Coordinates of C-alpha atoms and ligand atoms in Angstrom, one line a residue:
X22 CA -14.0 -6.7 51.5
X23 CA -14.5 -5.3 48.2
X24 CA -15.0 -1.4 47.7
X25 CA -17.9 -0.9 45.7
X26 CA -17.9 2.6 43.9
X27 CA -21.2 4.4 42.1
X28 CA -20.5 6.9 39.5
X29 CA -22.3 8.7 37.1
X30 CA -19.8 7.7 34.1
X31 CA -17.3 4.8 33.9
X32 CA -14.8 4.9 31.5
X33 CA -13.0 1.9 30.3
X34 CA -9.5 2.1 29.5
X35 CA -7.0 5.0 29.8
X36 CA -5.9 5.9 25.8
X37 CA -6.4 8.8 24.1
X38 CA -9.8 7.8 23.4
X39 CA -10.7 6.9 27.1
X40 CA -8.3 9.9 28.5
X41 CA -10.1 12.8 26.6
X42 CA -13.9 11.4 27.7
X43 CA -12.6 11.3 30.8
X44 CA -11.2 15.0 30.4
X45 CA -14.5 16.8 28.8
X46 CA -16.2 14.8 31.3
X47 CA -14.7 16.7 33.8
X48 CA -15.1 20.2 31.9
X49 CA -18.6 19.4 32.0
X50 CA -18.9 18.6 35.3
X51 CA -20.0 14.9 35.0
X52 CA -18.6 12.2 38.0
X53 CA -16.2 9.7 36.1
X54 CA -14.5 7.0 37.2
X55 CA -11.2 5.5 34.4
X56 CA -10.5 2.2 34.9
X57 CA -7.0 1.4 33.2
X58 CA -4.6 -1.5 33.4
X59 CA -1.5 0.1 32.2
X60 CA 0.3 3.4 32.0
X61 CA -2.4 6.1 31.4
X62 CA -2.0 7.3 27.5
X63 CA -2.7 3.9 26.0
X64 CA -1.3 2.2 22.6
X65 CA -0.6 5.6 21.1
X66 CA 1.4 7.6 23.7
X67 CA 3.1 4.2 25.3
X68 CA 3.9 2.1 22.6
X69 CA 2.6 3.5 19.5
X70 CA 2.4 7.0 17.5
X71 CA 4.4 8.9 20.0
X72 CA 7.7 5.9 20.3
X73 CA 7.4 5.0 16.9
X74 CA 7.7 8.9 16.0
X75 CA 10.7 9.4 18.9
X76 CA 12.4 6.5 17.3
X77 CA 11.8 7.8 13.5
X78 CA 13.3 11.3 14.7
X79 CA 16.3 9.8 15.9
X80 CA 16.9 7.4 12.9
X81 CA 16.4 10.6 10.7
X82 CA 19.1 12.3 12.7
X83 CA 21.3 9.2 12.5
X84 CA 21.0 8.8 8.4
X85 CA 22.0 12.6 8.1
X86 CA 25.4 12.1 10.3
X87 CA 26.2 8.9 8.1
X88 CA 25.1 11.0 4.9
X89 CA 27.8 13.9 6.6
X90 CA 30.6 11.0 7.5
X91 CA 30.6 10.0 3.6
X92 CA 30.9 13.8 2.8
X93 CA 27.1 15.3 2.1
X94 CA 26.7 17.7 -0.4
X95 CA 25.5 20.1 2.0
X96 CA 28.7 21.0 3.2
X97 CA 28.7 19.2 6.7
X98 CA 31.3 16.5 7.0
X99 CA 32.0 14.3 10.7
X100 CA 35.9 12.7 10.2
X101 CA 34.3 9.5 11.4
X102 CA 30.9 7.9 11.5
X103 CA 28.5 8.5 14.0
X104 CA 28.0 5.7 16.6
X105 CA 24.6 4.6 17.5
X106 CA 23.9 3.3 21.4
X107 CA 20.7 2.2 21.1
X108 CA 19.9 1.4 24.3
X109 CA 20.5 5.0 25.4
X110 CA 18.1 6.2 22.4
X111 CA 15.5 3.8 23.6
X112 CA 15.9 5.3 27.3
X113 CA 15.2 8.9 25.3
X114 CA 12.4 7.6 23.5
X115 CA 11.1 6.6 26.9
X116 CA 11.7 9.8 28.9
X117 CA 9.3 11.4 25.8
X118 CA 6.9 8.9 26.6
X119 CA 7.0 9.0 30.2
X120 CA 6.8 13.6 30.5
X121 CA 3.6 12.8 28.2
X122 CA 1.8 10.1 30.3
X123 CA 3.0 12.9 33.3
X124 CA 1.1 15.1 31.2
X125 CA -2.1 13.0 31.3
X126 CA -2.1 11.8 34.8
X127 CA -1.5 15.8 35.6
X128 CA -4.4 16.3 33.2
X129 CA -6.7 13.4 34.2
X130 CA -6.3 15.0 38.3
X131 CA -7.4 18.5 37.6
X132 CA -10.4 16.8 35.6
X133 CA -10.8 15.3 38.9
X134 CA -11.6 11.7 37.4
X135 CA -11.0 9.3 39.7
X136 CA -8.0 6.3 38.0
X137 CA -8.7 2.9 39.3
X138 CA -6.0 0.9 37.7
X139 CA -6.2 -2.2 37.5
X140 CA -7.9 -5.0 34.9
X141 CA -12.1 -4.2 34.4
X142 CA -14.3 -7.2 33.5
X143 CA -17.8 -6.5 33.2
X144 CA -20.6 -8.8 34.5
X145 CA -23.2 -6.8 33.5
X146 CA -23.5 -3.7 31.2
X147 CA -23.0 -1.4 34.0
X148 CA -21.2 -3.3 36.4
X149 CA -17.0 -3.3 36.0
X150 CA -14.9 -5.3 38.4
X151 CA -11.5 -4.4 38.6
X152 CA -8.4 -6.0 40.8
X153 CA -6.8 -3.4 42.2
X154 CA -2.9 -3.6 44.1
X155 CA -5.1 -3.2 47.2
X156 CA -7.6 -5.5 46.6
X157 CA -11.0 -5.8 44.2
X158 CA -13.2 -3.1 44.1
X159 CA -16.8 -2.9 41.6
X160 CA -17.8 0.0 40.0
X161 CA -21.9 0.6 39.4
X162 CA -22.0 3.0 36.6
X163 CA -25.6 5.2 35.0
X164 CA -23.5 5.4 31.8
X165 CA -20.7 3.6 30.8
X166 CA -18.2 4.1 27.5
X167 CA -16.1 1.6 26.3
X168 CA -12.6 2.6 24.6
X169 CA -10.4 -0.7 25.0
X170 CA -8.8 0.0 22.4
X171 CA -6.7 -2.7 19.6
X172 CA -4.2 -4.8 20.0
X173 CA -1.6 -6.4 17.5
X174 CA -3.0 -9.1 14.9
X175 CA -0.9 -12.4 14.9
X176 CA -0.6 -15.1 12.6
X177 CA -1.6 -17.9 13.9
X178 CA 1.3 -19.8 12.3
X179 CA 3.9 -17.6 13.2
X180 CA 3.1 -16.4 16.3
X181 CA 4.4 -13.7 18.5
X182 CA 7.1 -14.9 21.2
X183 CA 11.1 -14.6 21.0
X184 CA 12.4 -13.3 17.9
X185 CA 8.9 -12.8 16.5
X186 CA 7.9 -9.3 17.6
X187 CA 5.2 -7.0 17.4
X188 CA 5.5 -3.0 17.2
X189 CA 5.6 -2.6 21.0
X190 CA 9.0 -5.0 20.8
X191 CA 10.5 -3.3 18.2
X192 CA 9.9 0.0 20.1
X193 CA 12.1 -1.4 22.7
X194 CA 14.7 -2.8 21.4
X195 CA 17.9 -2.3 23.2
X196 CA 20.2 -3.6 20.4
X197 CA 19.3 -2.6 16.7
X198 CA 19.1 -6.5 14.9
X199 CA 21.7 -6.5 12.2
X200 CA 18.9 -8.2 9.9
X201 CA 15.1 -7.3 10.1
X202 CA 12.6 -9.1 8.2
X203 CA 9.5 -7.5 8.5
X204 CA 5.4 -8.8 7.6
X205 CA 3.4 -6.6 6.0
X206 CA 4.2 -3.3 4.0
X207 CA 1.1 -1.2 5.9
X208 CA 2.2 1.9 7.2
X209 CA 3.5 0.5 11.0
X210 CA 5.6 -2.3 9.2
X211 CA 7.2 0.4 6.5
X212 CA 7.4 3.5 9.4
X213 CA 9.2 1.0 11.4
X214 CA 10.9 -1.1 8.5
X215 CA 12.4 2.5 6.9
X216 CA 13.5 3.7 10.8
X217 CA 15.7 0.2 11.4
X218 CA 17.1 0.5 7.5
X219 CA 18.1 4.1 8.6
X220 CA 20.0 2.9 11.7
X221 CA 21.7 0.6 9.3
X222 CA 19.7 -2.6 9.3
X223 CA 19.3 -4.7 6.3
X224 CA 15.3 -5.0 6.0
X225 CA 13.6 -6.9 3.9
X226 CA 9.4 -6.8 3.7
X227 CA 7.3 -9.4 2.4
X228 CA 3.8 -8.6 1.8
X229 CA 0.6 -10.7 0.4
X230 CA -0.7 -8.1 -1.5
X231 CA 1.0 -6.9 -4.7
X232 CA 1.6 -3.5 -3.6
X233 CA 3.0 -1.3 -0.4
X234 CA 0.3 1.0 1.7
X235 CA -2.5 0.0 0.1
X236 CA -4.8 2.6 1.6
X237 CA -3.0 5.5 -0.4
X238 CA -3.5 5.3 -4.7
X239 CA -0.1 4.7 -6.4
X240 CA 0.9 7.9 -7.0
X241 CA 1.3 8.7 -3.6
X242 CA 3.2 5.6 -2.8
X243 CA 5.6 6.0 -5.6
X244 CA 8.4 8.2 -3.6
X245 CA 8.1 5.7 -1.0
X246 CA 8.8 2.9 -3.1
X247 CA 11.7 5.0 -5.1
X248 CA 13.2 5.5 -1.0
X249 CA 13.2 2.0 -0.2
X250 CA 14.6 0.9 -3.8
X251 CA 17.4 3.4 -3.4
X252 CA 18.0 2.7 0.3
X253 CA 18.2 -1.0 0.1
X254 CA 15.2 -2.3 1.6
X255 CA 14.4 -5.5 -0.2
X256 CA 10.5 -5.7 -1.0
X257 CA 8.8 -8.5 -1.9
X258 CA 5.3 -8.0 -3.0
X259 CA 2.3 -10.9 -3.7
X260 CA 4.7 -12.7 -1.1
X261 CA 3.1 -15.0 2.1
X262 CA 5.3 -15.5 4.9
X263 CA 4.8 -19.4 5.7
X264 CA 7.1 -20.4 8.6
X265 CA 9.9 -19.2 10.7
X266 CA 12.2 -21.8 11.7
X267 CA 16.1 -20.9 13.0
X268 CA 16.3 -17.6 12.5
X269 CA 14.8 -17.8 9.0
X270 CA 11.5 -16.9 7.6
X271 CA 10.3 -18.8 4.5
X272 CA 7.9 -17.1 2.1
X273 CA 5.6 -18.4 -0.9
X274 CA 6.4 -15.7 -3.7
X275 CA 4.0 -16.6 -7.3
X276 CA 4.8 -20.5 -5.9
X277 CA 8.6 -19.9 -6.0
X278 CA 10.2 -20.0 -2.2
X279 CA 12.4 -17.6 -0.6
X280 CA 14.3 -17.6 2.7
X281 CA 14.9 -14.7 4.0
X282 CA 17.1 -14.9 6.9
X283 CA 16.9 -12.7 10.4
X284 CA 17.7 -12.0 13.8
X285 CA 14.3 -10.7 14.5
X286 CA 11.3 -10.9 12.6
X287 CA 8.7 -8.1 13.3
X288 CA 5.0 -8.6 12.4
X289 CA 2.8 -5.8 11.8
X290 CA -0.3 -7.5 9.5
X291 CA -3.1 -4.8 11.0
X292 CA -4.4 -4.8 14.6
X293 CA -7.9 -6.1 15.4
X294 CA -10.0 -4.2 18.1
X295 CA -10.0 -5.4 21.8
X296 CA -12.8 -7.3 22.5
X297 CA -11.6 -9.9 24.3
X298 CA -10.9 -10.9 28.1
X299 CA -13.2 -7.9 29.9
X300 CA -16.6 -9.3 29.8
X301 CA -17.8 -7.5 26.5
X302 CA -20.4 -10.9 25.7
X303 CA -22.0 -9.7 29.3
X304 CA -23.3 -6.9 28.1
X305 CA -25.4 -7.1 25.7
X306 CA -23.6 -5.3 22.8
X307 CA -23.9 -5.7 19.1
X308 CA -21.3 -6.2 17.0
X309 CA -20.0 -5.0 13.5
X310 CA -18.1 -7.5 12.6
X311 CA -15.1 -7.0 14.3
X312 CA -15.9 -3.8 16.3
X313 CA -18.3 -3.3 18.9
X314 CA -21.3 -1.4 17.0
X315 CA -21.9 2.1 17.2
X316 CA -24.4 4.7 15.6
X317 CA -23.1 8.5 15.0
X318 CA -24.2 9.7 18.5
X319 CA -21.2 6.8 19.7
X320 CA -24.2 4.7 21.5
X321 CA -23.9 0.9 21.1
X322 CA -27.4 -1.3 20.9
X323 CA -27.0 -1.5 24.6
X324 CA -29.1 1.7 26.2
X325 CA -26.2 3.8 28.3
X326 CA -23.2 2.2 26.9
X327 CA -20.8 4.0 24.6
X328 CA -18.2 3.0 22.7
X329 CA -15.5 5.0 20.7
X330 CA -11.9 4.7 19.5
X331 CA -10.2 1.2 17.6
X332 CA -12.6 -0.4 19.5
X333 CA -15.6 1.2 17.4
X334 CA -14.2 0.9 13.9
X335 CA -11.7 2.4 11.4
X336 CA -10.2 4.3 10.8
X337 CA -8.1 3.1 14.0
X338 CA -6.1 6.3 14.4
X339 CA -5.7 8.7 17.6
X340 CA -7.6 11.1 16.5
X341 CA -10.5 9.8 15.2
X342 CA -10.4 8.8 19.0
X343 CA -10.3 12.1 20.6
X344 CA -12.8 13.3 18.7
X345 CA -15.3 10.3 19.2
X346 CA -14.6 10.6 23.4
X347 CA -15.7 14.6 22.9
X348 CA -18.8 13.3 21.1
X349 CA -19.9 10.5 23.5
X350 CA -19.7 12.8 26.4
X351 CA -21.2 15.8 25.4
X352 CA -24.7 13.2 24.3
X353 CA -24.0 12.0 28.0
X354 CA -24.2 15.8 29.5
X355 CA -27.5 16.0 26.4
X356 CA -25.7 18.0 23.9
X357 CA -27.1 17.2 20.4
X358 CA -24.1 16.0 18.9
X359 CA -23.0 13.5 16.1
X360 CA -19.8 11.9 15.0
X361 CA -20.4 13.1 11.4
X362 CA -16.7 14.2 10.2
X363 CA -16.4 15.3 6.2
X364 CA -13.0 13.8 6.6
X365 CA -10.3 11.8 9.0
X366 CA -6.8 13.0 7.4
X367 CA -3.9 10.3 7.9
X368 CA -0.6 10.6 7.5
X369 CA 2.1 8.0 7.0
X370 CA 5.7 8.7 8.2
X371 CA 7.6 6.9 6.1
X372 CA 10.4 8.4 3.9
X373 CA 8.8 10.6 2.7
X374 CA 5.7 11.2 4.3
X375 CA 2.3 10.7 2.9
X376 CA -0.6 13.0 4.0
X377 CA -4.0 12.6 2.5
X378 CA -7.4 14.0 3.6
X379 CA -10.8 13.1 1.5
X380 CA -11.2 11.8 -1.7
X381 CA -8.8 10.7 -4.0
X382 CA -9.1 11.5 -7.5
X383 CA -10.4 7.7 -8.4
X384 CA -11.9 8.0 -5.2
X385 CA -13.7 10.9 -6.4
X386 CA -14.6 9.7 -9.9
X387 CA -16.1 6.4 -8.5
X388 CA -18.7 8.1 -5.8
X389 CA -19.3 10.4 -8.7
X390 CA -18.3 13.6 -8.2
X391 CA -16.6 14.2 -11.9
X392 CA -13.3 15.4 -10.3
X393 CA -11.0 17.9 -11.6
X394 CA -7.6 17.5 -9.7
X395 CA -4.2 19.2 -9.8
X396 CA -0.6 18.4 -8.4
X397 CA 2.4 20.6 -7.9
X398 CA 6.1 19.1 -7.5
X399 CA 7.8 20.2 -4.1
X400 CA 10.7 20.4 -7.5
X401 CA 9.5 23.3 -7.6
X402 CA 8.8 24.5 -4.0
X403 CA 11.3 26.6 -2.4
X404 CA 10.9 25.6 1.3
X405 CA 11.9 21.8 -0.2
X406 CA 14.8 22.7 -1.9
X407 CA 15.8 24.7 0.7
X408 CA 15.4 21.9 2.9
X409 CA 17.1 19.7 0.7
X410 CA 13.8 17.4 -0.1
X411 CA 12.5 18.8 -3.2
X412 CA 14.2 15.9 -5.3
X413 CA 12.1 13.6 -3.9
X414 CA 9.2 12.8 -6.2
X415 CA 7.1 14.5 -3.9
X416 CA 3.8 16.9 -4.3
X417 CA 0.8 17.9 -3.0
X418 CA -2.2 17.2 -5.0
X419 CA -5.8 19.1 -4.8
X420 CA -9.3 17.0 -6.1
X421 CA -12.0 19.2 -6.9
X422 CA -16.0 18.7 -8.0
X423 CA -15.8 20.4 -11.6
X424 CA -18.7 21.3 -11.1
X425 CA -19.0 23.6 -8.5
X426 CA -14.8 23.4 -7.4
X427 CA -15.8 22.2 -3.8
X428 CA -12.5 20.4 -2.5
X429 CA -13.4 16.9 -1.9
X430 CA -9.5 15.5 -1.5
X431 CA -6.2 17.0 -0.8
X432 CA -3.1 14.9 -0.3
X433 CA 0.8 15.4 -0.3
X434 CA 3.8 13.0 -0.5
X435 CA 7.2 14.4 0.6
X436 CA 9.5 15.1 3.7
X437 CA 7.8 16.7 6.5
X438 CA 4.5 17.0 4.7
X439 CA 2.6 15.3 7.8
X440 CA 2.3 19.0 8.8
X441 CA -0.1 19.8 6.2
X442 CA -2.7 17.6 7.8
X443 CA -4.5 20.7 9.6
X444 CA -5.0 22.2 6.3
X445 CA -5.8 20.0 4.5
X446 CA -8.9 18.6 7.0
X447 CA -10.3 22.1 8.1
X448 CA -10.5 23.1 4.2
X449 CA -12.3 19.9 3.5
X450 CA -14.2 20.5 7.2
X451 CA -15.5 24.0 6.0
X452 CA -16.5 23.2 2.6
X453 CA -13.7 25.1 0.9
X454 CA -14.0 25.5 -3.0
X455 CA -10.8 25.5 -5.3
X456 CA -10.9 29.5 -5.1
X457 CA -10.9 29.7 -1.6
X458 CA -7.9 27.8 -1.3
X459 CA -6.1 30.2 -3.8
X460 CA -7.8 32.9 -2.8
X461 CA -5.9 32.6 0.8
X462 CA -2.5 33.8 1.2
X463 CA 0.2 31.2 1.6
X464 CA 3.8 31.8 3.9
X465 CA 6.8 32.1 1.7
X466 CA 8.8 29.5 2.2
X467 CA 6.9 26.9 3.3
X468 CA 5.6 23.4 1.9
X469 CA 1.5 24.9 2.4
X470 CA 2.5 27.0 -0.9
X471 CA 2.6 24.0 -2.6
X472 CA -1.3 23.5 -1.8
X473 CA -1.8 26.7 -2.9
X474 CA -0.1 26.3 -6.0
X475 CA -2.3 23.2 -6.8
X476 CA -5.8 24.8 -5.9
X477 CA -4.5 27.6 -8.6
X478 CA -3.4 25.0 -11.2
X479 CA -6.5 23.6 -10.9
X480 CA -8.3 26.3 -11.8
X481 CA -6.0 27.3 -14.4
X482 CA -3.0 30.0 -13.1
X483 CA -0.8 28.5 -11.0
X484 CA 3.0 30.6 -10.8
X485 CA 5.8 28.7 -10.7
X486 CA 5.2 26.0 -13.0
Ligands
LIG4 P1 -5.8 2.5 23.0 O1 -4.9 3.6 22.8 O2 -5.5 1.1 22.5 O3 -6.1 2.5 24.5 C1 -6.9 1.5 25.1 C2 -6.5 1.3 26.6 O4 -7.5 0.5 27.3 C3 -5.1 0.7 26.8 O5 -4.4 1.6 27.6 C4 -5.4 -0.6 27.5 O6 -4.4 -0.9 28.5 C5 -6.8 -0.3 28.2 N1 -7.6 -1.4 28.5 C6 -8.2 -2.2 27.6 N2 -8.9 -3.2 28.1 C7 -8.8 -2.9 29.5 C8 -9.4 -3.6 30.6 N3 -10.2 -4.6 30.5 N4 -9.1 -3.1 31.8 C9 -8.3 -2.0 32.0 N5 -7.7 -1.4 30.9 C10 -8.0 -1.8 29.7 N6 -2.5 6.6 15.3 C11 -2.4 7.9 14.8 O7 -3.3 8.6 14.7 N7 -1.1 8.3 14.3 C12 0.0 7.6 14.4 O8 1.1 8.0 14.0 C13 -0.1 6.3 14.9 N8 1.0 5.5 15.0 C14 0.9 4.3 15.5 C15 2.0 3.5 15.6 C16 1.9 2.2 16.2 C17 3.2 1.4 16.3 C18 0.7 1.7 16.7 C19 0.6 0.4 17.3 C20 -0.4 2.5 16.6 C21 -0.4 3.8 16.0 N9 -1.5 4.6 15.9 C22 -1.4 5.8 15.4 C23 -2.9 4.1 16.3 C24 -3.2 4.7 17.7 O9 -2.3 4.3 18.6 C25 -4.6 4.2 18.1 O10 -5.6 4.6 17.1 C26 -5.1 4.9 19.4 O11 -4.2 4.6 20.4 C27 -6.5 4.4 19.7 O12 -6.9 4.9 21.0 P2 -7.9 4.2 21.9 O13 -8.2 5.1 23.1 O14 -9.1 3.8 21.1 O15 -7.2 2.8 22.3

């Protein structure tokens, strides 16, 4: 017989969106069941942000020891190559991946929320089935919040299957292909694209628009583009894919074709949310266009029903997520609360990174804000050279309101600059103005002087340019 189970709140699916709801819930007190399918930590910590940045690490680490085989110029040098075993990096990536899903099934008991794993399909808007390894049980929720989550976007006429992977595949792969030809020059197609090139893959990318990363302005993705030039990675821009017959994928470039040959091909053309295959046209949800609809309290049209994460719009990253879940419950336990955020930062980790957080300076000029904006080369940073990544075209860049210097934008392009992201969001977050970002003191050496350096060229002193 089926076990029926009544809870206050239902959660569906276990990522970081579903995870942390499921987490404050429990702070707060509120009865939650989690009903998740697959490892507890979702896209993100199984086969996304977390593997992709194991594998990165390790491909980093690799490019060094080949730099140091041909004699760097930092004084290290091997007497032969280094030797990569895939397979056994792939089982390292994993045991990262595995203590962190330990970490939220440790987390997700002392919340005290009850896991029913297993596939949910909802008849109703409050009513979840789920087929469970010891038979089907039905969950009766008051309140219910929906983080499914995205999954990959295919084309339909080259879709996935054998040597056509998605990012989960090319997390996984035991054997590094020899040649890579990669779909799209987003940031999970390059991240990836740059890692394989640096275990010493020939990539090539083909991409429909006519430029790389398309969210960031070109200044930013200049570095990038200078990395893959000088590492070999063969771009080709206002390219479509068309077919991928024997091991070769053909490609419509300005009407001209190209094959590109390769042992795998790995598609990364965006990922579309989940809203397919759990009974979402039962329950009387609207939609926005592709997402399920959502107002800034995370309530869909449906009265009791939440939605947050990929599945409720972009920006699709983790922590837009997290943030969302902490919203949606605290409404549920009747805090006034609204998903209002002055800015999502996002970071790219490709060669070099790319940070960015608010307003870019066109961005700025075009919602009207008559921006005043300043950059300052990690040339001229020490904590870069020291590092040896100052020569890297890199900066950090500060957009301002002339008006009354209230930071709208702060971005960065360089090697490890990913780690500015806190900065650069809670100054944004707090309202800071140009002078409060000079006025604080920086650490000598690190990369954050290099904000600080901009905030003071902006405003007409900086010190070491
Ligand atoms: P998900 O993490 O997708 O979780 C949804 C969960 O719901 C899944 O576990 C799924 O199994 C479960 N589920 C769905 N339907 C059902 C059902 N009917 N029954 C049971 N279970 C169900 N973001 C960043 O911020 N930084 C990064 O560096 C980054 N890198 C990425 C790299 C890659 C390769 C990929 C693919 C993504 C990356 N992302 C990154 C995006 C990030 O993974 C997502 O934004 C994040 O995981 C969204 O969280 P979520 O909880 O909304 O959904």
């Amino acid at each position: 017989m089926a076990e029926t189970i009544t809870t206050r709140l239902l959660i569906l699916g276990g990522g970081p969106g579903g995870y942390a709801a499921a987490i404050r819930a429990g702070q707060l007190g509120i009865d939650t069941v989690l009903v998740e399918a697959d490892r507890l930590g979702g896209t993100c910590l199984i086969r996304g942000c977390i593997p992709s940045k194991a594998l990165i690490h390790v491909a980093s680490k690799f490019e060094g020891m080949v730099e140091a085989a041909q004699g760097a110029k930092d004084g290290i040098s091997l007497s032969s190559p280094p030797v990569l075993d895939m397979a056994r990096t792939v089982a390292w990536k994993e045991s990262v991946v595995d203590k962190l899903n330990g970490g939220v099934v440790a987390l997700l008991k002392r919340a005290k929320t009850r896991v029913v794993a297993g596939w949910g399909t909802f008849s109703d808007a409050k009513t979840c089935h789920v087929e469970t390894d010891d038979g089907p049980v039905t969950i009766k929720a008051e309140t219910v919040i929906l983080a499914a989550g995205s999954v990959a976007t295919a084309l339909p006429h080259i879709p996935f299957g054998g040597d056509v992977i998605s990012s989960t595949e090319a997390l996984a792969l035991e054997k590094a292909p020899r040649r890579l030809a990669v779909i799209g020059a987003g940031y999970i197609g390059l991240e990836l694209g740059s890692a394989f090139r640096k275990f010493g893959c020939e990539v090539t990318v083909v991409e429909a628009l006519d430029r790389i990363l398309p969210q960031y302005d070109e200044a930013l993705t200049k570095p990038v583009k200078a990395w893959l030039q000088k590492s070999g990675v063969g771009v080709h821009l206002s390219a479509k894919a068309t077919a991928w017959t024997n091991g070769e994928l053909s490609v419509d470039k300005n009407g001209e074709r190209l094959g590109i040959p390769a042992d795998k091909l790995l598609v990364t053309v965006g990922r579309r949310a989940r809203i397919e295959g759990w009974g979402l046209e039962n329950m009387g949800v609207e939609m926005a266009g592709a997402f399920v609809k959502v107002n800034g309290r995370m309530q869909t049209s449906m009265s009791g029903v939440y939605a947050i994460g990929d599945l409720a719009g972009e920006p699709m990253l983790e922590h837009k997520a997290i943030a969302q879940a902490h919203v949606a419950v605290e409404v549920i336990a009747g805090q006034n609360r609204t998903f209002d955020p002055a800015a999502i930062a996002a970071v790219c980790f490709t060669e070099p990174e790319i940070v960015s957080a608010g307003l870019s300076p066109d961005e700025a000029a075009a919602a009207g804000h008559d921006p005043l904006s300043a950059v300052f080369p990690l040339q001229a940073n020490g904590r870069a050279l020291s590092m040896g990544t100052g020569d890297g075209g890199g900066f950090a860049r500060v957009v301002a309101r002339k008006a009354d210097h209230r930071v709208v934008g702060l971005q960065a392009v360089g090697a490890h600059v990913s780690e500015l992201s806190g900065e650069f969001a809670m100054s944004i977050e707090m309202g800071a103005r140009l002078e409060d970002l000079a006025g604080t003191i920086h650490v000598h050496p690190t990369l954050s002087e290099a904000v600080h350096e901009a905030a003071l060229r902006a405003l007409g002193h900086p010190v070491h340019i």
